[in-house]
Amino acid sequence: MQDYTLSMDRLAYRVKGLRMAASVLHCGAHPDDEDIGLLSYLSHKYCVRVFYWSATRGEGGQNWVGPYTGEALGIYRTWETLAARSNDGGEALFGPFFDFGYCKRSIDAFSKWGRETMVREMVRAIRQAKPMIVVGRWLGALSDLHGHHQAVGEALYDAFDADAKPDRFPELTSLGLPPWQPAKFYLSTDNTGGDYSAGAALNLFGRLNPELERNGALRINTGEYDPISGMTYQKMAWLAYNNHKTQALGMAPASGDFYYYFTLHKSHVPVPKRECEFFDGFDPTLAGLAERLPGSGAALKDQLRMVVRAVDEALAVLGAADPRAAGFSLMQGLTLLREAIRSERESDTESMYRQAVLLSLDERCRDFEDVAAQCLGLELEGISNKSRITPNSRISVQVRLWNHRGAAIDAVNFDLDVPIGWHVEKSRAAAALTELMLDCQVTAKPTAAFTCPYWLRSARNGFVYTWPDDATAGRPFSEPELQANCRVTVDGTALTLRRPVVMRQAFPGGYREFPVAVVPPIALQPQLMQEFRPVSQRNQTIEVHVAAINNAEKPIVGNLRLDGPAGWTVQPECIAIALSKLGDSVSVRFEVELPADILEGLYILRCNCRIDDQDFSYTVTPVRMGALGLPGPPTASNCSKEANIIAPAEIKVSVIRTAWASAQSCAYVSGVKDEIRETLRRFGVSFSELSDGDLAHSDLQVHDVIVVGPNAYLLREELRNNAKRLLNYVHSGGTLIVQYQGYGYQNGEFAPFPFRYNQPHDRVTDETAKVTISDPNHPVFRFPNKIAESDFDGWVHDRGMYFFGDWDKRYRSLANCADSGEEAKGGGLLTCQYGRGHFIYVAYSFFRQLPAGVAGAFRLFANLLALPTARLHERAGFLKQLDLFAACEEEQLIAAARLMTESWYADGTVICQEDDVGTELYLVYNGVVDVIKTDGGLKKIVASVGRGACAGEMAVIGNVPRTATLVARGDVELLVIRGDQFKDLLKANSLMAISLLEILVKRLT
């Protein structure tokens, strides 16, 4: 909702701005990158137009206020950006680049966005804004701390020079965007003092920095007081910045000096060594535009100076009680400006910038019209009786001109802009002293296009949106479907006013204005947009539920079907539906049978409803912003903003070849919201959710595996408080799988053995980075699925984050990978034995890969869950090779393996001492152990034993002191079983007891 009726302070800014021609373009990568004090300072102190161009809409960012992610979050953050610009006085432009998440270097960003594409889109922004000054937020260096930042910084150098070259991007010229050369190019300068706690190079403190008090650096003080608003420019800035709520940004406005520094990179005008303001070296007023057209010379400049004088006269008489006198002065200025434009169009001036200058002057004419009308008290509005219509349906529109200050109107002519093919039926206009209006009936054509954010109308080309070839591209949103126009003549001067047609409606908490949107007559909403099934030798069934919603204000009768791939069977083939009125819905059920032995891959089910010989196959997904202060998520009845994502009504079915360990009890400790449990449920893998109470009091040993969700240790205090219970669970035989955790994880005793993260933490942002399996024979890569490096193909977004940087040698690194040009990082998948159980830290992003249907990630995660089973079988196989256990059956070997604790000893560590009472039996699992005996007061190594050796059985069986000392030679892994448990095994297995006797006899003889 945009307020077109200006308060006096905003009106004062608008009037002052009419005398200025210089605009400023500030370029960043994300919606919240801006040096926001710059925007409020320039737009309010100098009243110039300031544009902030964001390469992305921040789709890959966090969302602290709601559920939206991806493209829906991009819509929401566009609204936040517009709210910020409303506070700081700036305007918003966007690039077509999808925010795919963090990357480290510009080359990573360019590999997805394209360097030349980014340069072109920056040139588009320059030609749209026609700035005299460009300010780059980023330097294009590693110090930018993000590959997106660095890419924007690098590309802007090229774009600044390329804009003035007609042979670069001629397609932009054909779209009505002629070349334009900015006069100066500045770069934001880091004034953080090294404090990046609120993001990369955010100027939090505005300190006076002696190091930056030098030639070539420009300092501005946004702590200056603005008498019109009654606050400092930085206060305005922080109020604006606080609109980035999804990013959890909050700044407390305060008075006082606040400094930003900018370095002049290039200037096409002469400037002093030490500049005082951005406009040093050229005339920023409207008259300064004439300098772009040398052939027009002094004539155009004199005409524009007269326009500026008219604005100055308007400012001199602008008063809160009655600003009409200012309005008449502005109409005089408008007449002069129109005459200047006419003269220039009739001239034979030759300049590559002539077309751009004329466009700039035309834009200023529209500004004069709008501001003059505001001063005169003329307000145009277009009100519809509803905000949503369907093709071939009708709405009522009332266009009204309010004459609040009783201006003497000579003539009025109303018009309504509608899409081509729509029909407008006008009634006779009604007139009164204070208002004039026109009632219309508008009918959308039968093939009317549906209303969707313009960048989402077509499928993305990789990580770049497909844009329309018109003036909409780069704007926050497209022009409204319906626009009211009014040509009103006052005192002989014609003013054309334009306003979008909106539905105005009260709701609990306030009111809202929604532009008219075209939606399909019926929306089809599958209950689940994605399904998962394993490859199977048998036919499988998927139950699909689809809701059909009537968006039309008339009954709908149709036939709903679900179309599947060849060989799939859908029952019933068709379902007749009848929806009697707007908002009615019905849910139908289909049973889909997948054929046996279907190949691994992605398959599509398409919902389709045939109505009056026309097929409709669309989902309508609303994105909503709630009104401040209302509880709960926003709904259709109480949201303040709404946009619809209209997409094909499809269900993706991922068929994945994977095996799962059977009869395992799994539990999950939730952290950041993820979809792992719901995704794996389709494969018969169920998790018990562990509550805070369960973590503190339940018997954890009933679970074979406990999985800790991303960042759970940081988010859940009870998990931190009960971390030792989880470690005891592992020590007693459980398997704990911990997904990535933030820095706080290294500060507590949450892991079995010491580790630390690097600063910044190790992460691999390239989802195609080669993964090398360090130990292919480890059970994680062998059971129940054979894992190869090809299972890391097709991953999305990244490999992972928060890899361990350094770790105790008792951890075993199982895989390594790295972004291009970096050293291999092995801290992403580590395991260790802790007591009788297993600990796994996995920084690889399974929380992204599983919902995305990445087959190899399913197989690897299945193996992680199966590790306790795999290790038991591995130990059982090891025991079977030993004489002591050779006669045991499989079940007995598994029982014995389950009792054993794995212990690790560093080189030279004494495992047990001669003459000590023996309470444990040792089996050498890996490494070499020296057997040392005392002979005549001297200690001698009598034997060195390796894998498979048994030690300590005589002391355990006979309850006698140990006959030798055992010392690790090199690092050693032992399987250890308590003496009482070993005796129980002998009692239960006579053959094992006999084998032990035979071993002892041989040893004694």
PDB file of C-alpha atoms in Angstrom, residues 159-387:
ATOM      1  CA  ALA A 159      29.474  -1.566 -16.099  1.00  0.00           C
ATOM      2  CA  PHE A 160      30.481   2.011 -15.255  1.00  0.00           C
ATOM      3  CA  ASP A 161      32.594   2.177 -18.420  1.00  0.00           C
ATOM      4  CA  ALA A 162      30.375  -0.012 -20.600  1.00  0.00           C
ATOM      5  CA  ASP A 163      27.233   2.083 -20.158  1.00  0.00           C
ATOM      6  CA  ALA A 164      28.509   4.864 -22.400  1.00  0.00           C
ATOM      7  CA  LYS A 165      29.385   2.499 -25.260  1.00  0.00           C
ATOM      8  CA  PRO A 166      26.503   2.130 -27.733  1.00  0.00           C
ATOM      9  CA  ASP A 167      27.929  -1.120 -29.094  1.00  0.00           C
ATOM     10  CA  ARG A 168      27.670  -2.758 -25.660  1.00  0.00           C
ATOM     11  CA  PHE A 169      24.245  -4.232 -25.058  1.00  0.00           C
ATOM     12  CA  PRO A 170      22.397  -2.712 -28.028  1.00  0.00           C
ATOM     13  CA  GLU A 171      19.344  -4.708 -26.949  1.00  0.00           C
ATOM     14  CA  LEU A 172      18.930  -2.292 -24.049  1.00  0.00           C
ATOM     15  CA  THR A 173      18.813   0.647 -26.438  1.00  0.00           C
ATOM     16  CA  SER A 174      16.084  -1.101 -28.424  1.00  0.00           C
ATOM     17  CA  LEU A 175      14.085  -1.372 -25.171  1.00  0.00           C
ATOM     18  CA  GLY A 176      14.135   2.401 -24.765  1.00  0.00           C
ATOM     19  CA  LEU A 177      17.196   2.565 -22.516  1.00  0.00           C
ATOM     20  CA  PRO A 178      19.764   4.693 -24.385  1.00  0.00           C
ATOM     21  CA  PRO A 179      23.371   5.094 -23.214  1.00  0.00           C
ATOM     22  CA  TRP A 180      24.147   7.291 -20.224  1.00  0.00           C
ATOM     23  CA  GLN A 181      27.519   8.082 -18.721  1.00  0.00           C
ATOM     24  CA  PRO A 182      27.629   8.787 -14.956  1.00  0.00           C
ATOM     25  CA  ALA A 183      30.025  11.549 -13.956  1.00  0.00           C
ATOM     26  CA  LYS A 184      31.613   9.930 -10.890  1.00  0.00           C
ATOM     27  CA  PHE A 185      32.165   6.489  -9.409  1.00  0.00           C
ATOM     28  CA  TYR A 186      32.684   6.059  -5.652  1.00  0.00           C
ATOM     29  CA  LEU A 187      33.310   3.002  -3.516  1.00  0.00           C
ATOM     30  CA  SER A 188      32.022   2.497   0.005  1.00  0.00           C
ATOM     31  CA  THR A 189      34.895   2.355   2.457  1.00  0.00           C
ATOM     32  CA  ASP A 190      34.975  -0.009   5.399  1.00  0.00           C
ATOM     33  CA  ASN A 191      34.508   2.020   8.570  1.00  0.00           C
ATOM     34  CA  THR A 192      33.611  -0.883  10.862  1.00  0.00           C
ATOM     35  CA  GLY A 193      36.797  -0.806  12.866  1.00  0.00           C
ATOM     36  CA  GLY A 194      36.909  -4.568  12.306  1.00  0.00           C
ATOM     37  CA  ASP A 195      33.595  -5.257  14.043  1.00  0.00           C
ATOM     38  CA  TYR A 196      31.647  -7.565  11.708  1.00  0.00           C
ATOM     39  CA  SER A 197      29.223  -8.774  14.379  1.00  0.00           C
ATOM     40  CA  ALA A 198      26.199  -7.497  12.446  1.00  0.00           C
ATOM     41  CA  GLY A 199      27.372  -8.578   9.009  1.00  0.00           C
ATOM     42  CA  ALA A 200      30.144  -7.930   6.566  1.00  0.00           C
ATOM     43  CA  ALA A 201      31.473  -4.382   6.789  1.00  0.00           C
ATOM     44  CA  LEU A 202      28.296  -2.860   8.216  1.00  0.00           C
ATOM     45  CA  ASN A 203      29.070   0.615   9.543  1.00  0.00           C
ATOM     46  CA  LEU A 204      27.606   0.253  13.032  1.00  0.00           C
ATOM     47  CA  PHE A 205      29.293   3.081  14.870  1.00  0.00           C
ATOM     48  CA  GLY A 206      30.024   5.831  12.322  1.00  0.00           C
ATOM     49  CA  ARG A 207      33.287   6.712  13.988  1.00  0.00           C
ATOM     50  CA  LEU A 208      35.563   9.516  12.882  1.00  0.00           C
ATOM     51  CA  ASN A 209      38.432   7.599  11.278  1.00  0.00           C
ATOM     52  CA  PRO A 210      41.763   9.470  11.031  1.00  0.00           C
ATOM     53  CA  GLU A 211      43.108   6.812   8.652  1.00  0.00           C
ATOM     54  CA  LEU A 212      40.446   7.747   6.114  1.00  0.00           C
ATOM     55  CA  GLU A 213      40.923  11.510   6.418  1.00  0.00           C
ATOM     56  CA  ARG A 214      42.916  11.743   3.206  1.00  0.00           C
ATOM     57  CA  ASN A 215      42.825  12.982  -0.376  1.00  0.00           C
ATOM     58  CA  GLY A 216      40.492  10.963  -2.564  1.00  0.00           C
ATOM     59  CA  ALA A 217      38.223  10.099   0.355  1.00  0.00           C
ATOM     60  CA  LEU A 218      34.907  11.828   0.920  1.00  0.00           C
ATOM     61  CA  ARG A 219      33.397  11.970   4.418  1.00  0.00           C
ATOM     62  CA  ILE A 220      29.733  12.609   5.084  1.00  0.00           C
ATOM     63  CA  ASN A 221      28.133  13.120   8.475  1.00  0.00           C
ATOM     64  CA  THR A 222      24.698  11.490   8.535  1.00  0.00           C
ATOM     65  CA  GLY A 223      24.351  12.604  12.142  1.00  0.00           C
ATOM     66  CA  GLU A 224      23.417  16.063  10.876  1.00  0.00           C
ATOM     67  CA  TYR A 225      19.999  17.295  11.980  1.00  0.00           C
ATOM     68  CA  ASP A 226      17.246  17.594   9.384  1.00  0.00           C
ATOM     69  CA  PRO A 227      14.862  20.425  10.341  1.00  0.00           C
ATOM     70  CA  ILE A 228      12.038  19.173   8.126  1.00  0.00           C
ATOM     71  CA  SER A 229      11.759  15.683   9.676  1.00  0.00           C
ATOM     72  CA  GLY A 230      12.966  16.704  13.132  1.00  0.00           C
ATOM     73  CA  MET A 231      15.593  13.991  13.319  1.00  0.00           C
ATOM     74  CA  THR A 232      19.079  13.194  12.041  1.00  0.00           C
ATOM     75  CA  TYR A 233      19.625  11.481   8.715  1.00  0.00           C
ATOM     76  CA  GLN A 234      21.112   8.460  10.493  1.00  0.00           C
ATOM     77  CA  LYS A 235      18.021   8.144  12.683  1.00  0.00           C
ATOM     78  CA  MET A 236      15.962   7.963   9.511  1.00  0.00           C
ATOM     79  CA  ALA A 237      18.414   5.397   8.174  1.00  0.00           C
ATOM     80  CA  TRP A 238      18.152   3.060  11.148  1.00  0.00           C
ATOM     81  CA  LEU A 239      14.360   3.325  11.129  1.00  0.00           C
ATOM     82  CA  ALA A 240      14.515   2.261   7.490  1.00  0.00           C
ATOM     83  CA  TYR A 241      17.009  -0.525   8.147  1.00  0.00           C
ATOM     84  CA  ASN A 242      14.749  -2.027  10.784  1.00  0.00           C
ATOM     85  CA  ASN A 243      12.325  -2.978   8.021  1.00  0.00           C
ATOM     86  CA  HIS A 244      14.609  -5.895   7.110  1.00  0.00           C
ATOM     87  CA  LYS A 245      12.821  -7.980   9.703  1.00  0.00           C
ATOM     88  CA  THR A 246      13.337 -11.362   8.073  1.00  0.00           C
ATOM     89  CA  GLN A 247      17.064 -10.863   8.618  1.00  0.00           C
ATOM     90  CA  ALA A 248      16.546 -10.114  12.337  1.00  0.00           C
ATOM     91  CA  LEU A 249      18.097  -6.683  11.895  1.00  0.00           C
ATOM     92  CA  GLY A 250      17.397  -4.108  14.549  1.00  0.00           C
ATOM     93  CA  MET A 251      19.157  -0.838  15.214  1.00  0.00           C
ATOM     94  CA  ALA A 252      18.333   1.722  17.924  1.00  0.00           C
ATOM     95  CA  PRO A 253      18.242   5.243  16.422  1.00  0.00           C
ATOM     96  CA  ALA A 254      20.334   7.765  18.329  1.00  0.00           C
ATOM     97  CA  SER A 255      21.431  11.355  17.820  1.00  0.00           C
ATOM     98  CA  GLY A 256      25.040  12.384  17.330  1.00  0.00           C
ATOM     99  CA  ASP A 257      27.689  12.508  14.632  1.00  0.00           C
ATOM    100  CA  PHE A 258      27.816   9.462  12.369  1.00  0.00           C
ATOM    101  CA  TYR A 259      30.390   9.228   9.586  1.00  0.00           C
ATOM    102  CA  TYR A 260      30.567   7.322   6.311  1.00  0.00           C
ATOM    103  CA  TYR A 261      33.597   7.389   4.016  1.00  0.00           C
ATOM    104  CA  PHE A 262      33.663   6.938   0.247  1.00  0.00           C
ATOM    105  CA  THR A 263      36.651   6.651  -2.050  1.00  0.00           C
ATOM    106  CA  LEU A 264      36.514   8.288  -5.478  1.00  0.00           C
ATOM    107  CA  HIS A 265      37.456   5.600  -7.993  1.00  0.00           C
ATOM    108  CA  LYS A 266      36.859   7.476 -11.242  1.00  0.00           C
ATOM    109  CA  SER A 267      35.587  10.877 -12.293  1.00  0.00           C
ATOM    110  CA  HIS A 268      34.735  12.323 -15.705  1.00  0.00           C
ATOM    111  CA  VAL A 269      34.594  15.825 -14.233  1.00  0.00           C
ATOM    112  CA  PRO A 270      37.393  17.789 -12.559  1.00  0.00           C
ATOM    113  CA  VAL A 271      37.326  17.544  -8.784  1.00  0.00           C
ATOM    114  CA  PRO A 272      39.480  18.946  -5.964  1.00  0.00           C
ATOM    115  CA  LYS A 273      41.935  16.659  -4.229  1.00  0.00           C
ATOM    116  CA  ARG A 274      39.825  16.799  -1.102  1.00  0.00           C
ATOM    117  CA  GLU A 275      36.120  16.806  -1.878  1.00  0.00           C
ATOM    118  CA  CYS A 276      33.498  18.277   0.425  1.00  0.00           C
ATOM    119  CA  GLU A 277      30.402  16.743  -1.154  1.00  0.00           C
ATOM    120  CA  PHE A 278      29.390  14.247  -3.827  1.00  0.00           C
ATOM    121  CA  PHE A 279      28.429  16.966  -6.296  1.00  0.00           C
ATOM    122  CA  ASP A 280      31.816  18.675  -6.451  1.00  0.00           C
ATOM    123  CA  GLY A 281      32.752  19.202 -10.098  1.00  0.00           C
ATOM    124  CA  PHE A 282      29.299  19.546 -11.698  1.00  0.00           C
ATOM    125  CA  ASP A 283      25.959  21.291 -11.400  1.00  0.00           C
ATOM    126  CA  PRO A 284      23.474  18.851  -9.788  1.00  0.00           C
ATOM    127  CA  THR A 285      20.427  21.012 -10.518  1.00  0.00           C
ATOM    128  CA  LEU A 286      18.067  20.628 -13.432  1.00  0.00           C
ATOM    129  CA  ALA A 287      20.090  23.202 -15.355  1.00  0.00           C
ATOM    130  CA  GLY A 288      23.095  20.916 -15.176  1.00  0.00           C
ATOM    131  CA  LEU A 289      21.431  18.492 -17.604  1.00  0.00           C
ATOM    132  CA  ALA A 290      22.147  20.957 -20.405  1.00  0.00           C
ATOM    133  CA  GLU A 291      25.856  20.205 -20.008  1.00  0.00           C
ATOM    134  CA  ARG A 292      25.098  16.754 -21.418  1.00  0.00           C
ATOM    135  CA  LEU A 293      24.054  18.393 -24.707  1.00  0.00           C
ATOM    136  CA  PRO A 294      26.887  20.701 -25.745  1.00  0.00           C
ATOM    137  CA  GLY A 295      25.151  21.491 -29.037  1.00  0.00           C
ATOM    138  CA  SER A 296      22.177  23.026 -27.242  1.00  0.00           C
ATOM    139  CA  GLY A 297      24.532  25.341 -25.406  1.00  0.00           C
ATOM    140  CA  ALA A 298      23.360  28.137 -23.217  1.00  0.00           C
ATOM    141  CA  ALA A 299      19.813  28.224 -24.595  1.00  0.00           C
ATOM    142  CA  LEU A 300      18.666  25.012 -22.931  1.00  0.00           C
ATOM    143  CA  LYS A 301      20.575  25.824 -19.773  1.00  0.00           C
ATOM    144  CA  ASP A 302      18.898  29.203 -19.494  1.00  0.00           C
ATOM    145  CA  GLN A 303      15.480  27.615 -19.963  1.00  0.00           C
ATOM    146  CA  LEU A 304      16.161  25.060 -17.267  1.00  0.00           C
ATOM    147  CA  ARG A 305      17.477  27.738 -14.926  1.00  0.00           C
ATOM    148  CA  MET A 306      14.135  29.461 -15.254  1.00  0.00           C
ATOM    149  CA  VAL A 307      12.466  26.194 -14.271  1.00  0.00           C
ATOM    150  CA  VAL A 308      14.701  26.002 -11.195  1.00  0.00           C
ATOM    151  CA  ARG A 309      13.788  29.592 -10.272  1.00  0.00           C
ATOM    152  CA  ALA A 310      10.106  28.655 -10.462  1.00  0.00           C
ATOM    153  CA  VAL A 311      10.736  25.816  -8.016  1.00  0.00           C
ATOM    154  CA  ASP A 312      12.595  28.200  -5.703  1.00  0.00           C
ATOM    155  CA  GLU A 313       9.593  30.510  -5.792  1.00  0.00           C
ATOM    156  CA  ALA A 314       7.351  27.573  -4.899  1.00  0.00           C
ATOM    157  CA  LEU A 315       9.573  26.742  -1.952  1.00  0.00           C
ATOM    158  CA  ALA A 316       9.423  30.357  -0.775  1.00  0.00           C
ATOM    159  CA  VAL A 317       5.612  30.305  -0.588  1.00  0.00           C
ATOM    160  CA  LEU A 318       5.109  26.686   0.466  1.00  0.00           C
ATOM    161  CA  GLY A 319       3.087  26.721   3.658  1.00  0.00           C
ATOM    162  CA  ALA A 320       1.363  24.087   5.685  1.00  0.00           C
ATOM    163  CA  ALA A 321      -1.899  26.008   5.908  1.00  0.00           C
ATOM    164  CA  ASP A 322      -2.342  26.475   2.173  1.00  0.00           C
ATOM    165  CA  PRO A 323       0.289  25.239  -0.270  1.00  0.00           C
ATOM    166  CA  ARG A 324      -1.775  26.242  -3.337  1.00  0.00           C
ATOM    167  CA  ALA A 325       0.468  29.211  -4.100  1.00  0.00           C
ATOM    168  CA  ALA A 326       3.397  26.806  -4.393  1.00  0.00           C
ATOM    169  CA  GLY A 327       1.280  24.715  -6.745  1.00  0.00           C
ATOM    170  CA  PHE A 328       0.735  27.647  -9.105  1.00  0.00           C
ATOM    171  CA  SER A 329       4.478  28.375  -9.103  1.00  0.00           C
ATOM    172  CA  LEU A 330       5.133  24.755  -9.976  1.00  0.00           C
ATOM    173  CA  MET A 331       2.647  24.905 -12.847  1.00  0.00           C
ATOM    174  CA  GLN A 332       4.599  27.886 -14.177  1.00  0.00           C
ATOM    175  CA  GLY A 333       7.764  25.804 -13.891  1.00  0.00           C
ATOM    176  CA  LEU A 334       6.016  22.922 -15.661  1.00  0.00           C
ATOM    177  CA  THR A 335       5.041  25.174 -18.545  1.00  0.00           C
ATOM    178  CA  LEU A 336       8.639  26.351 -18.843  1.00  0.00           C
ATOM    179  CA  LEU A 337       9.918  22.791 -18.702  1.00  0.00           C
ATOM    180  CA  ARG A 338       7.539  21.658 -21.447  1.00  0.00           C
ATOM    181  CA  GLU A 339       8.706  24.526 -23.595  1.00  0.00           C
ATOM    182  CA  ALA A 340      12.347  23.573 -23.015  1.00  0.00           C
ATOM    183  CA  ILE A 341      11.612  19.967 -24.009  1.00  0.00           C
ATOM    184  CA  ARG A 342       9.730  21.095 -27.135  1.00  0.00           C
ATOM    185  CA  SER A 343      12.609  23.336 -28.165  1.00  0.00           C
ATOM    186  CA  GLU A 344      15.142  20.561 -27.666  1.00  0.00           C
ATOM    187  CA  ARG A 345      13.073  18.063 -29.662  1.00  0.00           C
ATOM    188  CA  GLU A 346      12.895  20.541 -32.533  1.00  0.00           C
ATOM    189  CA  SER A 347      16.641  21.219 -32.418  1.00  0.00           C
ATOM    190  CA  ASP A 348      19.273  19.342 -34.395  1.00  0.00           C
ATOM    191  CA  THR A 349      21.495  18.650 -31.380  1.00  0.00           C
ATOM    192  CA  GLU A 350      23.804  15.697 -31.899  1.00  0.00           C
ATOM    193  CA  SER A 351      24.773  13.848 -28.755  1.00  0.00           C
ATOM    194  CA  MET A 352      24.726  10.200 -27.799  1.00  0.00           C
ATOM    195  CA  TYR A 353      23.038  11.301 -24.570  1.00  0.00           C
ATOM    196  CA  ARG A 354      20.269  13.351 -26.207  1.00  0.00           C
ATOM    197  CA  GLN A 355      17.620  10.645 -25.975  1.00  0.00           C
ATOM    198  CA  ALA A 356      18.493   9.905 -22.339  1.00  0.00           C
ATOM    199  CA  VAL A 357      18.342  13.605 -21.416  1.00  0.00           C
ATOM    200  CA  LEU A 358      14.920  13.949 -23.041  1.00  0.00           C
ATOM    201  CA  LEU A 359      13.691  10.902 -21.162  1.00  0.00           C
ATOM    202  CA  SER A 360      14.985  12.413 -17.934  1.00  0.00           C
ATOM    203  CA  LEU A 361      13.171  15.682 -18.649  1.00  0.00           C
ATOM    204  CA  ASP A 362       9.955  13.803 -19.478  1.00  0.00           C
ATOM    205  CA  GLU A 363      10.205  12.019 -16.132  1.00  0.00           C
ATOM    206  CA  ARG A 364      10.665  15.373 -14.420  1.00  0.00           C
ATOM    207  CA  CYS A 365       7.517  16.676 -16.142  1.00  0.00           C
ATOM    208  CA  ARG A 366       5.541  13.854 -14.568  1.00  0.00           C
ATOM    209  CA  ASP A 367       7.050  14.731 -11.198  1.00  0.00           C
ATOM    210  CA  PHE A 368       6.009  18.384 -11.640  1.00  0.00           C
ATOM    211  CA  GLU A 369       2.466  17.307 -12.495  1.00  0.00           C
ATOM    212  CA  ASP A 370       2.203  15.070  -9.472  1.00  0.00           C
ATOM    213  CA  VAL A 371       3.672  17.528  -6.958  1.00  0.00           C
ATOM    214  CA  ALA A 372       1.720  20.499  -8.310  1.00  0.00           C
ATOM    215  CA  ALA A 373      -1.505  18.499  -7.974  1.00  0.00           C
ATOM    216  CA  GLN A 374      -0.589  17.686  -4.381  1.00  0.00           C
ATOM    217  CA  CYS A 375      -0.075  21.373  -3.601  1.00  0.00           C
ATOM    218  CA  LEU A 376      -3.425  22.215  -5.200  1.00  0.00           C
ATOM    219  CA  GLY A 377      -5.192  19.534  -3.172  1.00  0.00           C
ATOM    220  CA  LEU A 378      -6.061  17.316  -6.146  1.00  0.00           C
ATOM    221  CA  GLU A 379      -6.158  13.616  -5.307  1.00  0.00           C
ATOM    222  CA  LEU A 380      -6.920  10.877  -7.838  1.00  0.00           C
ATOM    223  CA  GLU A 381      -7.965   7.409  -6.778  1.00  0.00           C
ATOM    224  CA  GLY A 382      -9.220   4.314  -8.542  1.00  0.00           C
ATOM    225  CA  ILE A 383     -11.237   1.929  -6.377  1.00  0.00           C
ATOM    226  CA  SER A 384     -12.430  -1.513  -7.436  1.00  0.00           C
ATOM    227  CA  ASN A 385     -15.044  -3.622  -5.718  1.00  0.00           C
ATOM    228  CA  LYS A 386     -12.736  -6.634  -5.496  1.00  0.00           C
ATOM    229  CA  SER A 387      -9.075  -7.449  -5.753  1.00  0.00           C
TER     230      SER A 387
END
